[in-house]
C-alpha atoms as a printed R data frame, in Angstrom:
    type eleno elety resid chain resno       x       y       z
1   ATOM     1    CA   MET     A     1 -20.927 -50.755 -38.605
2   ATOM     2    CA   MET     A     2 -18.640 -47.702 -38.421
3   ATOM     3    CA   ASP     A     3 -16.476 -47.145 -35.394
4   ATOM     4    CA   TRP     A     4 -16.041 -43.694 -33.876
5   ATOM     5    CA   GLN     A     5 -12.857 -42.958 -35.819
6   ATOM     6    CA   ASP     A     6 -14.551 -43.567 -39.163
7   ATOM     7    CA   LYS     A     7 -17.476 -41.375 -38.112
8   ATOM     8    CA   LEU     A     8 -15.090 -38.593 -37.121
9   ATOM     9    CA   LYS     A     9 -13.296 -38.781 -40.481
10  ATOM    10    CA   ALA     A    10 -16.644 -38.581 -42.278
11  ATOM    11    CA   LEU     A    11 -17.641 -35.492 -40.277
12  ATOM    12    CA   ARG     A    12 -14.327 -33.772 -40.961
13  ATOM    13    CA   SER     A    13 -14.654 -34.404 -44.693
14  ATOM    14    CA   GLU     A    14 -18.105 -32.749 -44.664
15  ATOM    15    CA   MET     A    15 -16.764 -29.552 -43.042
16  ATOM    16    CA   ALA     A    16 -15.530 -26.756 -45.251
17  ATOM    17    CA   PRO     A    17 -11.816 -25.923 -44.860
18  ATOM    18    CA   GLY     A    18 -11.288 -23.126 -42.326
19  ATOM    19    CA   GLU     A    19 -14.737 -23.567 -40.796
20  ATOM    20    CA   PRO     A    20 -14.528 -23.046 -37.015
21  ATOM    21    CA   VAL     A    21 -15.225 -25.998 -34.805
22  ATOM    22    CA   VAL     A    22 -17.918 -25.311 -32.215
23  ATOM    23    CA   ASP     A    23 -17.540 -27.068 -28.899
24  ATOM    24    CA   THR     A    24 -21.075 -27.914 -27.780
25  ATOM    25    CA   ASP     A    25 -19.886 -29.166 -24.389
26  ATOM    26    CA   SER     A    26 -18.738 -25.690 -23.312
27  ATOM    27    CA   ALA     A    27 -22.205 -24.283 -24.033
28  ATOM    28    CA   ALA     A    28 -23.659 -26.900 -21.705
29  ATOM    29    CA   ASP     A    29 -21.132 -25.908 -19.044
30  ATOM    30    CA   VAL     A    30 -22.328 -22.299 -19.161
31  ATOM    31    CA   THR     A    31 -25.967 -23.283 -18.676
32  ATOM    32    CA   ASN     A    32 -25.102 -25.636 -15.813
33  ATOM    33    CA   ALA     A    33 -22.950 -23.010 -14.058
34  ATOM    34    CA   ALA     A    34 -25.968 -21.911 -12.014
35  ATOM    35    CA   ASP     A    35 -26.246 -25.421 -10.570
36  ATOM    36    CA   ASN     A    36 -22.521 -25.711  -9.884
37  ATOM    37    CA   PRO     A    37 -21.924 -24.873  -6.205
38  ATOM    38    CA   ALA     A    38 -18.227 -24.160  -6.774
39  ATOM    39    CA   SER     A    39 -19.090 -21.202  -9.014
40  ATOM    40    CA   HIS     A    40 -20.869 -19.336  -6.198
41  ATOM    41    CA   PRO     A    41 -19.379 -17.295  -3.366
42  ATOM    42    CA   ARG     A    42 -18.753 -18.793   0.029
43  ATOM    43    CA   VAL     A    43 -21.671 -19.067   2.457
44  ATOM    44    CA   ASP     A    44 -21.376 -18.061   6.103
45  ATOM    45    CA   ILE     A    45 -22.590 -20.172   9.027
46  ATOM    46    CA   SER     A    46 -23.387 -18.306  12.248
47  ATOM    47    CA   LEU     A    47 -25.167 -18.890  15.540
48  ATOM    48    CA   GLU     A    48 -28.066 -16.670  16.542
49  ATOM    49    CA   ARG     A    49 -29.922 -16.373  19.850
50  ATOM    50    CA   LYS     A    50 -31.498 -12.911  19.796
51  ATOM    51    CA   GLY     A    51 -35.261 -12.739  19.401
52  ATOM    52    CA   ARG     A    52 -35.686 -16.473  19.887
53  ATOM    53    CA   ALA     A    53 -36.515 -16.670  23.597
54  ATOM    54    CA   GLY     A    54 -33.011 -17.949  24.390
55  ATOM    55    CA   LYS     A    55 -33.161 -20.796  21.888
56  ATOM    56    CA   THR     A    56 -30.270 -21.184  19.470
57  ATOM    57    CA   ALA     A    57 -30.552 -21.248  15.706
58  ATOM    58    CA   THR     A    58 -27.877 -21.743  13.058
59  ATOM    59    CA   LEU     A    59 -28.124 -19.267  10.195
60  ATOM    60    CA   ILE     A    60 -26.574 -19.885   6.764
61  ATOM    61    CA   THR     A    61 -26.264 -16.677   4.722
62  ATOM    62    CA   GLY     A    62 -24.716 -15.646   1.425
63  ATOM    63    CA   TRP     A    63 -26.784 -17.778  -0.956
64  ATOM    64    CA   GLU     A    64 -27.429 -16.551  -4.488
65  ATOM    65    CA   TYR     A    65 -30.229 -18.971  -5.318
66  ATOM    66    CA   ASP     A    66 -33.939 -18.408  -5.720
67  ATOM    67    CA   ASP     A    67 -36.274 -19.397  -2.879
68  ATOM    68    CA   GLU     A    68 -37.216 -22.733  -4.478
69  ATOM    69    CA   LYS     A    69 -33.583 -23.905  -4.704
70  ATOM    70    CA   LEU     A    70 -32.977 -22.728  -1.116
71  ATOM    71    CA   ARG     A    71 -35.983 -24.724   0.096
72  ATOM    72    CA   GLN     A    72 -34.560 -27.843  -1.561
73  ATOM    73    CA   ILE     A    73 -31.143 -27.360   0.064
74  ATOM    74    CA   ALA     A    74 -32.725 -26.570   3.444
75  ATOM    75    CA   SER     A    75 -34.965 -29.619   3.223
76  ATOM    76    CA   GLU     A    76 -31.987 -31.881   2.558
77  ATOM    77    CA   LEU     A    77 -29.992 -30.374   5.443
78  ATOM    78    CA   LYS     A    78 -32.917 -30.572   7.880
79  ATOM    79    CA   GLN     A    79 -33.593 -34.178   6.934
80  ATOM    80    CA   LYS     A    80 -29.956 -35.207   7.446
81  ATOM    81    CA   LEU     A    81 -29.799 -33.391  10.798
82  ATOM    82    CA   GLY     A    82 -33.237 -34.480  11.990
83  ATOM    83    CA   THR     A    83 -34.253 -30.972  12.979
84  ATOM    84    CA   GLY     A    84 -36.530 -28.142  11.898
85  ATOM    85    CA   GLY     A    85 -35.797 -24.914  10.119
86  ATOM    86    CA   SER     A    86 -36.780 -22.691   7.230
87  ATOM    87    CA   ALA     A    87 -35.507 -21.025   4.074
88  ATOM    88    CA   ARG     A    88 -36.577 -17.523   3.116
89  ATOM    89    CA   GLY     A    89 -35.138 -14.224   2.074
90  ATOM    90    CA   GLY     A    90 -31.893 -15.755   0.814
91  ATOM    91    CA   ASP     A    91 -31.045 -17.392   4.168
92  ATOM    92    CA   ILE     A    92 -31.420 -20.884   5.614
93  ATOM    93    CA   LEU     A    93 -32.266 -21.188   9.307
94  ATOM    94    CA   ILE     A    94 -31.680 -24.472  11.142
95  ATOM    95    CA   GLN     A    95 -33.029 -24.930  14.680
96  ATOM    96    CA   GLY     A    96 -30.232 -25.692  17.146
97  ATOM    97    CA   ASP     A    97 -26.440 -25.348  17.145
98  ATOM    98    CA   TYR     A    98 -25.213 -27.382  14.169
99  ATOM    99    CA   ARG     A    99 -22.366 -25.172  12.947
100 ATOM   100    CA   THR     A   100 -19.654 -27.827  12.688
101 ATOM   101    CA   ARG     A   101 -21.933 -30.505  11.230
102 ATOM   102    CA   LEU     A   102 -23.309 -28.038   8.675
103 ATOM   103    CA   LEU     A   103 -19.782 -27.031   7.684
104 ATOM   104    CA   GLU     A   104 -18.948 -30.682   6.982
105 ATOM   105    CA   MET     A   105 -22.250 -31.356   5.211
106 ATOM   106    CA   LEU     A   106 -22.021 -28.283   2.975
107 ATOM   107    CA   GLY     A   107 -18.435 -29.180   2.125
108 ATOM   108    CA   SER     A   108 -19.474 -32.690   1.113
109 ATOM   109    CA   MET     A   109 -22.248 -31.174  -1.039
110 ATOM   110    CA   GLY     A   110 -19.615 -29.082  -2.848
111 ATOM   111    CA   TYR     A   111 -20.261 -25.676  -1.280
112 ATOM   112    CA   LYS     A   112 -17.594 -23.424   0.197
113 ATOM   113    CA   ALA     A   113 -18.558 -22.447   3.722
114 ATOM   114    CA   ARG     A   114 -17.048 -20.886   6.821
115 ATOM   115    CA   ILE     A   115 -18.126 -20.460  10.418
116 ATOM   116    CA   ILE     A   116 -18.237 -16.863  11.596
């Protein structure tokens, strides 16, 4: 059985001199960049009362995901908070005032967020 060093030597001997080495890991990083929350702009968390009969709602704006990904994120947040809400039009709406808890939760999920 060959160890990894022997396998590497065998691969190097098969390559032509001067042939560029292609890093396949960096190609995977580019495709996964859409799923990496750190690569996206910061999201804003705000409180909204207008048009809701005096009831408060926390609005998270600034997402650059499609509606399906937003629904998944909203579902996870709503489940952790034990409240209702929705995700449409690039925004996530959470029923109630959860600004500080959402800031902590989004931070732990790897997103940059701020309360405005």
